[in-house]
Amino acid sequence: MQFRDLKQQYQMLKNDIDNAMIEVATNCNFINGQQVKDLEQELAEYVGVKHCVTCANGTDALTMAMMAWGIKAGDAVFVPDFTFFSSGEIVSHAGATPVFVDVNMDTFNISTESLELTVKQVVADGKLVPKAVVAVDLFGLPADFNAIRKIANKYGLLVLEDGAQGFGGNIDGKMACSFGDISTTSFFPAKPLGCYGDGGAVFTDDDNTAQLLESIRVHGKGKMKYDNVRIGLNSRLDTIQAAILSVKLKAFRDYELANINNAAVQYTAALAGIVKTPVIPEGFYSSWAQYTIQLANKETRDNLQAALKQQGIPSMVYYPKPMHLQEAFNESAVTIGMLDNTVKLCDTVLSLPMHPYLKDKDVEKVVGVIKKHL
Ligand SMILES: *Cc1c(COP(=O)(O)O)cnc(C)c1O
């Protein structure tokens, strides 16, 4: 059994993907080909925002947001303690201070109560300027953007939606990657929508921001590539990746999202009452980057993982370490409030095999091993 079965996906889409790749090789339009522009339009329409600027990976997408907003030393950026390293790394990279915020035990996403308490504390301390919040759509579930937006408005924060895992999810029909002042995603192969290497995208409704992002993406270009008006990056999405993504986006919309939600329903029905299953709040729709259960304690979790492994079932611990305990942040980050939920989750979470091609019998096998073991 595969944790995320990309081989099977390729077999399903082989004809179209092969043709897409061959077309790029034949035309040799490897950089900035028409496929990149077409994909950006498709993605913007799907997400329901005005602008999509593709780039080299999901971390660059976040970095470009920091650059577009001019986030700098002395700024506080609020980041969930339970997420992939990138979400905070880009803040330190900009010279600003990541301030970690605890998450909700049900949704794994940033706790809006903790966020407001933490922001208040930073304001009271008066050392840093509260600038932005990075709201991560962890494991495919959009963060609670209605509540986040209220807090952001109250304290004058920009909202950066890190939708690296959230692409395809929605809240009451409004799509993930449309909630931030800037939103980003990643096309790393194992993400909900992945390419065949690294890739990413930035989304915004703001015309000026979009223009800035396009400039930042290519060495801070002005009127053209050899007119440089700011310090930028070289962070483009390859034409070949755009061509592959167009094919995969169609499958993603047509059936993959529905299939993966079907697999989640099956897992939850079979595991309810045995382990803590993921909670999807009313009106929310997840794209299931991960299906993550919670066990009673670390020992139970580690033993279950070993039992699954023995039966040939891969599982993963996302994430084993809170952001605030990462050595890399020793110098640059600030921890204010309680981060107890994150500390607990790092010991108790386990992500199970999950992808759109998971069969009923795969789910039954995983559930069978879990039931027998516990
Ligand atoms: C994967 C991921 C990223 C980074 O994306 P890359 O394309 O690997 O750079 C950022 N944030 C989160 C939450 C992620 O899961």
Short mmCIF file of C-alpha atoms and ligand atoms in Angstrom, two decimals:
data_model
loop_
_atom_site.label_atom_id
_atom_site.label_comp_id
_atom_site.label_asym_id
_atom_site.label_seq_id
_atom_site.Cartn_x
_atom_site.Cartn_y
_atom_site.Cartn_z
CA MET A 1 0.00 0.00 0.00
CA GLN A 2 1.20 3.51 -0.84
CA PHE A 3 0.88 6.47 1.51
CA ARG A 4 -0.01 8.66 -1.47
CA ASP A 5 -0.25 6.70 -4.72
CA LEU A 6 1.26 8.91 -7.41
CA LYS A 7 2.14 5.94 -9.63
CA GLN A 8 -1.46 4.91 -9.96
CA GLN A 9 -2.47 8.48 -10.71
CA TYR A 10 0.11 8.60 -13.50
CA GLN A 11 -1.20 5.35 -14.99
CA MET A 12 -4.71 6.85 -15.04
CA LEU A 13 -3.60 10.08 -16.72
CA LYS A 14 -0.62 8.73 -18.66
CA ASN A 15 -1.78 9.58 -22.18
CA ASP A 16 -2.62 13.18 -21.46
CA ILE A 17 0.42 13.79 -19.25
CA ASP A 18 2.80 12.23 -21.78
CA ASN A 19 1.33 14.34 -24.56
CA ALA A 20 1.56 17.48 -22.46
CA MET A 21 5.24 16.84 -21.67
CA ILE A 22 6.10 15.93 -25.27
CA GLU A 23 4.47 19.11 -26.54
CA VAL A 24 6.71 21.22 -24.30
CA ALA A 25 9.80 19.25 -25.36
CA THR A 26 8.86 19.60 -29.02
CA ASN A 27 8.32 23.36 -28.82
CA CYS A 28 11.24 23.92 -26.41
CA ASN A 29 9.34 26.75 -24.72
CA PHE A 30 10.68 25.62 -21.35
CA ILE A 31 10.44 28.99 -19.61
CA ASN A 32 7.33 31.21 -19.70
CA GLY A 33 5.54 29.05 -22.26
CA GLN A 34 1.89 29.67 -23.09
CA GLN A 35 0.99 26.75 -20.78
CA VAL A 36 2.12 28.80 -17.77
CA LYS A 37 -0.19 31.69 -18.66
CA ASP A 38 -3.06 29.30 -19.41
CA LEU A 39 -2.60 27.51 -16.09
CA GLU A 40 -2.52 30.78 -14.16
CA GLN A 41 -5.86 31.70 -15.68
CA GLU A 42 -7.35 28.28 -14.94
CA LEU A 43 -6.14 28.39 -11.35
CA ALA A 44 -7.39 31.94 -10.75
CA GLU A 45 -10.81 31.02 -12.13
CA TYR A 46 -11.01 27.81 -10.10
CA VAL A 47 -10.04 29.56 -6.87
CA GLY A 48 -12.19 32.59 -7.66
CA VAL A 49 -9.55 35.33 -7.41
CA LYS A 50 -8.41 37.93 -9.92
CA HIS A 51 -4.72 37.04 -10.10
CA CYS A 52 -2.60 33.91 -9.94
CA VAL A 53 1.18 34.26 -10.14
CA THR A 54 2.88 30.87 -10.36
CA CYS A 55 6.39 30.38 -8.98
CA ALA A 56 9.06 27.79 -8.23
CA ASN A 57 7.69 26.29 -4.99
CA GLY A 58 5.35 26.89 -2.06
CA THR A 59 8.09 28.37 0.12
CA ASP A 60 8.97 30.96 -2.52
CA ALA A 61 5.27 31.76 -2.81
CA LEU A 62 5.23 32.66 0.90
CA THR A 63 8.53 34.54 0.57
CA MET A 64 7.12 36.59 -2.31
CA ALA A 65 4.20 37.59 -0.07
CA MET A 66 6.64 38.76 2.64
CA MET A 67 8.58 40.73 0.01
CA ALA A 68 5.48 42.27 -1.57
CA TRP A 69 4.36 43.51 1.85
CA GLY A 70 7.82 44.70 2.85
CA ILE A 71 7.80 42.64 6.07
CA LYS A 72 11.04 43.45 7.92
CA ALA A 73 12.97 43.46 11.18
CA GLY A 74 10.80 44.64 14.06
CA ASP A 75 7.61 43.19 12.58
CA ALA A 76 5.68 40.45 14.33
CA VAL A 77 4.08 37.78 12.14
CA PHE A 78 1.78 35.29 13.86
CA VAL A 79 2.30 31.67 12.81
CA PRO A 80 0.65 28.46 14.03
CA ASP A 81 2.96 26.33 16.17
CA PHE A 82 1.75 23.17 14.45
CA THR A 83 2.66 23.36 10.75
CA PHE A 84 5.42 22.66 8.25
CA PHE A 85 8.62 24.62 8.88
CA SER A 86 8.19 26.91 5.84
CA SER A 87 5.25 28.78 7.36
CA GLY A 88 7.59 30.31 9.95
CA GLU A 89 10.89 30.09 8.09
CA ILE A 90 9.83 32.75 5.60
CA VAL A 91 9.16 35.19 8.46
CA SER A 92 12.65 34.80 9.91
CA HIS A 93 14.08 34.92 6.41
CA ALA A 94 12.49 38.34 5.97
CA GLY A 95 14.23 39.45 9.17
CA ALA A 96 10.93 39.67 11.04
CA THR A 97 9.87 37.78 14.17
CA PRO A 98 7.62 34.74 14.00
CA VAL A 99 5.32 34.67 17.03
CA PHE A 100 3.92 31.18 17.49
CA VAL A 101 0.27 30.59 18.26
CA ASP A 102 -1.37 27.41 19.50
CA VAL A 103 -3.83 25.41 17.40
CA ASN A 104 -7.28 23.92 17.84
CA MET A 105 -7.32 20.24 18.90
CA ASP A 106 -10.22 19.40 16.58
CA THR A 107 -9.18 21.12 13.36
CA PHE A 108 -5.36 21.30 13.82
CA ASN A 109 -5.63 24.91 12.56
CA ILE A 110 -4.64 28.13 14.31
CA SER A 111 -6.71 28.76 17.43
CA THR A 112 -8.43 32.11 17.00
CA GLU A 113 -8.70 32.52 20.79
CA SER A 114 -4.93 32.02 21.16
CA LEU A 115 -4.32 34.31 18.18
CA GLU A 116 -6.18 37.22 19.74
CA LEU A 117 -4.53 36.71 23.15
CA THR A 118 -1.10 36.58 21.54
CA VAL A 119 -1.67 39.67 19.40
CA LYS A 120 -2.87 41.59 22.48
CA GLN A 121 0.26 40.56 24.35
CA VAL A 122 2.55 41.74 21.53
CA VAL A 123 0.70 45.06 21.44
CA ALA A 124 1.01 45.38 25.24
CA ASP A 125 4.74 44.54 25.15
CA GLY A 126 5.25 47.27 22.56
CA LYS A 127 8.53 45.83 21.20
CA LEU A 128 7.30 44.48 17.88
CA VAL A 129 4.84 45.84 15.33
CA PRO A 130 2.05 43.31 14.66
CA LYS A 131 1.93 43.06 10.86
CA ALA A 132 0.45 39.82 9.57
CA VAL A 133 -0.90 36.38 10.38
CA VAL A 134 0.04 33.25 8.44
CA ALA A 135 -3.09 31.10 8.52
CA VAL A 136 -2.31 27.57 7.39
CA ASP A 137 -4.96 25.24 5.90
CA LEU A 138 -3.44 22.25 7.65
CA PHE A 139 -4.05 18.75 6.27
CA GLY A 140 -6.44 20.17 3.64
CA LEU A 141 -8.92 21.92 5.93
CA PRO A 142 -9.30 25.69 5.48
CA ALA A 143 -8.48 27.68 8.62
CA ASP A 144 -11.35 29.54 10.33
CA PHE A 145 -11.09 32.58 8.09
CA ASN A 146 -14.29 34.29 9.24
CA ALA A 147 -12.91 34.56 12.77
CA ILE A 148 -9.35 35.25 11.58
CA ARG A 149 -10.50 38.11 9.37
CA LYS A 150 -12.33 39.74 12.30
CA ILE A 151 -9.19 39.64 14.45
CA ALA A 152 -7.06 40.86 11.54
CA ASN A 153 -9.37 43.82 10.99
CA LYS A 154 -9.43 44.67 14.68
CA TYR A 155 -5.62 44.78 14.98
CA GLY A 156 -4.73 45.90 11.45
CA LEU A 157 -3.07 42.63 10.39
CA LEU A 158 -2.58 41.37 6.87
CA VAL A 159 -3.78 37.81 6.29
CA LEU A 160 -1.50 35.39 4.46
CA GLU A 161 -3.28 32.12 3.69
CA ASP A 162 -0.72 29.31 3.47
CA GLY A 163 -2.80 26.96 1.33
CA ALA A 164 0.08 24.62 0.49
CA GLN A 165 -2.04 21.75 1.82
CA GLY A 166 -5.41 23.39 1.37
CA PHE A 167 -5.89 23.68 -2.39
CA GLY A 168 -9.35 22.42 -3.34
CA GLY A 169 -10.96 22.91 0.07
CA ASN A 170 -13.68 25.47 0.69
CA ILE A 171 -15.83 27.22 3.30
CA ASP A 172 -19.47 27.49 2.24
CA GLY A 173 -18.37 27.23 -1.38
CA LYS A 174 -15.65 29.91 -1.17
CA MET A 175 -12.45 28.23 -2.27
CA ALA A 176 -9.21 27.82 -0.34
CA CYS A 177 -6.48 30.19 -1.58
CA SER A 178 -9.04 32.99 -1.85
CA PHE A 179 -9.15 33.95 1.85
CA GLY A 180 -5.90 35.83 2.33
CA ASP A 181 -4.94 39.33 1.28
CA ILE A 182 -2.38 37.09 -0.35
CA SER A 183 -2.82 33.30 -0.50
CA THR A 184 -0.30 30.71 -1.60
CA THR A 185 -0.10 27.07 -2.51
CA SER A 186 2.49 24.42 -3.31
CA PHE A 187 2.55 21.92 -6.15
CA PHE A 188 5.08 19.63 -4.41
CA PRO A 189 4.19 16.14 -5.73
CA ALA A 190 2.45 14.88 -2.58
CA LYS A 191 0.24 17.96 -2.06
CA PRO A 192 -3.46 17.82 -2.99
CA LEU A 193 -2.58 19.17 -6.46
CA GLY A 194 1.01 18.21 -7.20
CA CYS A 195 3.29 18.50 -10.22
CA TYR A 196 6.33 16.40 -11.20
CA GLY A 197 8.87 18.38 -9.24
CA ASP A 198 8.66 21.67 -7.37
CA GLY A 199 6.07 24.33 -8.09
CA GLY A 200 3.93 26.92 -6.34
CA ALA A 201 1.50 29.78 -6.82
CA VAL A 202 0.44 33.06 -5.24
CA PHE A 203 -3.15 34.33 -5.39
CA THR A 204 -4.51 37.82 -4.80
CA ASP A 205 -7.43 40.04 -5.78
CA ASP A 206 -5.30 43.17 -5.53
CA ASP A 207 -3.98 44.52 -8.86
CA ASN A 208 -0.99 46.34 -7.36
CA THR A 209 0.06 43.33 -5.30
CA ALA A 210 -0.17 41.11 -8.37
CA GLN A 211 2.04 43.50 -10.32
CA LEU A 212 4.58 43.54 -7.49
CA LEU A 213 4.58 39.73 -7.30
CA GLU A 214 5.19 39.45 -11.05
CA SER A 215 8.14 41.79 -10.72
CA ILE A 216 9.55 40.00 -7.65
CA ARG A 217 9.29 36.65 -9.46
CA VAL A 218 11.73 37.76 -12.17
CA HIS A 219 14.60 39.67 -10.53
CA GLY A 220 12.48 42.68 -9.64
CA LYS A 221 11.89 43.53 -13.26
CA GLY A 222 10.46 46.88 -14.28
CA LYS A 223 9.29 47.39 -17.84
CA MET A 224 11.26 44.32 -18.95
CA LYS A 225 13.65 41.71 -17.67
CA TYR A 226 16.77 43.89 -18.08
CA ASP A 227 15.20 46.86 -16.31
CA ASN A 228 15.45 46.01 -12.61
CA VAL A 229 13.62 48.27 -10.19
CA ARG A 230 13.78 46.22 -6.97
CA ILE A 231 15.62 43.22 -5.53
CA GLY A 232 13.67 40.12 -6.47
CA LEU A 233 14.06 36.40 -7.02
CA ASN A 234 14.28 33.95 -9.86
CA SER A 235 11.21 31.89 -9.07
CA ARG A 236 9.28 30.69 -12.09
CA LEU A 237 7.13 27.62 -12.65
CA ASP A 238 8.58 25.56 -15.52
CA THR A 239 6.40 25.25 -18.61
CA ILE A 240 6.58 21.46 -18.36
CA GLN A 241 5.17 21.59 -14.83
CA ALA A 242 2.39 23.93 -15.92
CA ALA A 243 1.47 21.56 -18.74
CA ILE A 244 1.33 18.61 -16.32
CA LEU A 245 -0.69 20.62 -13.80
CA SER A 246 -3.33 21.52 -16.39
CA VAL A 247 -3.96 17.82 -16.98
CA LYS A 248 -3.97 17.05 -13.27
CA LEU A 249 -6.22 20.00 -12.38
CA LYS A 250 -8.92 18.55 -14.62
CA ALA A 251 -8.78 15.15 -12.88
CA PHE A 252 -8.61 16.92 -9.52
CA ARG A 253 -11.83 18.82 -10.21
CA ASP A 254 -13.65 16.03 -12.06
CA TYR A 255 -13.20 13.17 -9.60
CA GLU A 256 -10.11 13.20 -7.37
CA LEU A 257 -11.53 15.59 -4.77
CA ALA A 258 -14.78 13.65 -4.58
CA ASN A 259 -12.92 10.34 -4.34
CA ILE A 260 -10.63 11.47 -1.55
CA ASN A 261 -13.59 12.84 0.41
CA ASN A 262 -15.29 9.50 -0.06
CA ALA A 263 -12.25 7.73 1.39
CA ALA A 264 -12.32 10.14 4.37
CA VAL A 265 -15.98 9.38 5.03
CA GLN A 266 -15.20 5.67 5.04
CA TYR A 267 -12.25 6.03 7.42
CA THR A 268 -14.25 8.19 9.80
CA ALA A 269 -17.28 5.89 9.80
CA ALA A 270 -15.09 2.88 10.56
CA LEU A 271 -12.81 4.54 13.12
CA ALA A 272 -15.29 6.69 15.06
CA GLY A 273 -15.25 5.73 18.73
CA ILE A 274 -11.94 3.87 18.38
CA VAL A 275 -9.57 6.78 17.80
CA LYS A 276 -10.13 10.52 17.57
CA THR A 277 -10.97 11.16 13.91
CA PRO A 278 -10.53 14.50 12.12
CA VAL A 279 -13.30 17.05 12.65
CA ILE A 280 -14.68 18.97 9.67
CA PRO A 281 -16.75 21.90 10.96
CA GLU A 282 -20.17 22.64 9.43
CA GLY A 283 -19.81 24.37 6.06
CA PHE A 284 -16.14 23.38 5.66
CA TYR A 285 -14.80 21.06 2.95
CA SER A 286 -11.33 19.51 3.13
CA SER A 287 -9.07 18.45 0.27
CA TRP A 288 -7.46 15.92 2.65
CA ALA A 289 -3.77 16.52 2.19
CA GLN A 290 -3.62 14.18 5.20
CA TYR A 291 -6.06 12.00 7.09
CA THR A 292 -4.82 12.40 10.67
CA ILE A 293 -6.06 10.54 13.71
CA GLN A 294 -5.18 11.19 17.37
CA LEU A 295 -4.20 8.51 19.88
CA ALA A 296 -4.25 8.64 23.66
CA ASN A 297 -0.51 9.19 24.12
CA LYS A 298 2.88 8.88 22.45
CA GLU A 299 3.42 5.26 23.39
CA THR A 300 0.07 4.19 21.93
CA ARG A 301 0.75 6.21 18.79
CA ASP A 302 4.26 4.83 18.27
CA ASN A 303 3.11 1.25 18.91
CA LEU A 304 0.26 1.60 16.46
CA GLN A 305 2.62 2.99 13.84
CA ALA A 306 4.91 -0.02 14.33
CA ALA A 307 1.95 -2.42 14.07
CA LEU A 308 0.82 -0.79 10.82
CA LYS A 309 4.34 -0.96 9.44
CA GLN A 310 4.53 -4.65 10.23
CA GLN A 311 1.46 -5.18 8.04
CA GLY A 312 3.01 -3.18 5.19
CA ILE A 313 0.94 -0.06 5.86
CA PRO A 314 2.84 3.23 5.73
CA SER A 315 1.88 6.04 8.12
CA MET A 316 3.51 9.35 9.00
CA VAL A 317 3.84 11.65 12.00
CA TYR A 318 2.97 15.16 10.81
CA TYR A 319 4.47 16.87 12.77
CA PRO A 320 6.77 15.42 15.43
CA LYS A 321 8.09 18.77 16.72
CA PRO A 322 6.37 22.10 17.49
CA MET A 323 7.72 25.10 15.62
CA HIS A 324 8.70 26.83 18.85
CA LEU A 325 11.06 23.96 19.73
CA GLN A 326 12.87 24.01 16.38
CA GLU A 327 16.47 24.95 16.98
CA ALA A 328 16.48 27.13 13.88
CA PHE A 329 14.14 29.59 15.58
CA ASN A 330 16.21 29.92 18.78
CA GLU A 331 17.49 33.35 17.76
CA SER A 332 14.63 34.78 15.79
CA ALA A 333 11.29 33.65 17.14
CA VAL A 334 9.16 34.63 20.11
CA THR A 335 6.89 32.39 22.17
CA ILE A 336 4.32 34.14 24.31
CA GLY A 337 1.20 32.17 25.10
CA MET A 338 0.60 28.54 25.95
CA LEU A 339 1.34 26.05 23.20
CA ASP A 340 0.05 22.98 25.04
CA ASN A 341 -2.22 21.72 22.27
CA THR A 342 0.62 21.62 19.78
CA VAL A 343 2.94 19.87 22.23
CA LYS A 344 0.25 17.23 22.81
CA LEU A 345 -0.55 16.79 19.12
CA CYS A 346 3.09 16.20 18.23
CA ASP A 347 2.96 13.15 20.51
CA THR A 348 -0.44 11.81 19.52
CA VAL A 349 -1.09 12.38 15.79
CA LEU A 350 -0.75 9.79 13.06
CA SER A 351 -1.51 10.31 9.38
CA LEU A 352 -2.87 7.29 7.49
CA PRO A 353 -2.54 6.38 3.79
CA MET A 354 -4.74 8.83 1.91
CA HIS A 355 -5.19 9.60 -1.78
CA PRO A 356 -7.93 9.68 -4.43
CA TYR A 357 -7.11 6.17 -5.64
CA LEU A 358 -7.38 4.47 -2.24
CA LYS A 359 -9.65 1.43 -2.58
CA ASP A 360 -12.36 0.27 -0.18
CA LYS A 361 -10.27 -2.77 0.64
CA ASP A 362 -7.26 -0.57 1.47
CA VAL A 363 -9.35 1.41 3.96
CA GLU A 364 -10.70 -1.86 5.39
CA LYS A 365 -7.20 -3.24 5.78
CA VAL A 366 -5.90 -0.13 7.59
CA VAL A 367 -8.96 0.02 9.83
CA GLY A 368 -8.69 -3.73 10.52
CA VAL A 369 -5.11 -3.43 11.74
CA ILE A 370 -5.97 -0.42 13.92
CA LYS A 371 -8.97 -2.15 15.49
CA LYS A 372 -7.06 -5.33 16.15
CA HIS A 373 -4.08 -3.49 17.63
CA LEU A 374 -6.12 -1.24 19.92
C1 LIG B 1 4.65 21.97 1.72
C2 LIG B 1 4.36 23.16 2.51
C3 LIG B 1 4.98 24.39 2.27
C4 LIG B 1 6.13 24.56 1.30
O1 LIG B 1 5.91 24.15 0.01
P1 LIG B 1 7.18 23.74 -0.91
O2 LIG B 1 6.59 23.69 -2.28
O3 LIG B 1 7.66 22.42 -0.43
O4 LIG B 1 8.19 24.81 -0.78
C5 LIG B 1 4.59 25.50 3.00
N1 LIG B 1 3.64 25.40 3.94
C6 LIG B 1 3.03 24.23 4.23
C7 LIG B 1 1.97 24.21 5.27
C8 LIG B 1 3.37 23.07 3.54
O5 LIG B 1 2.78 21.92 3.82
#
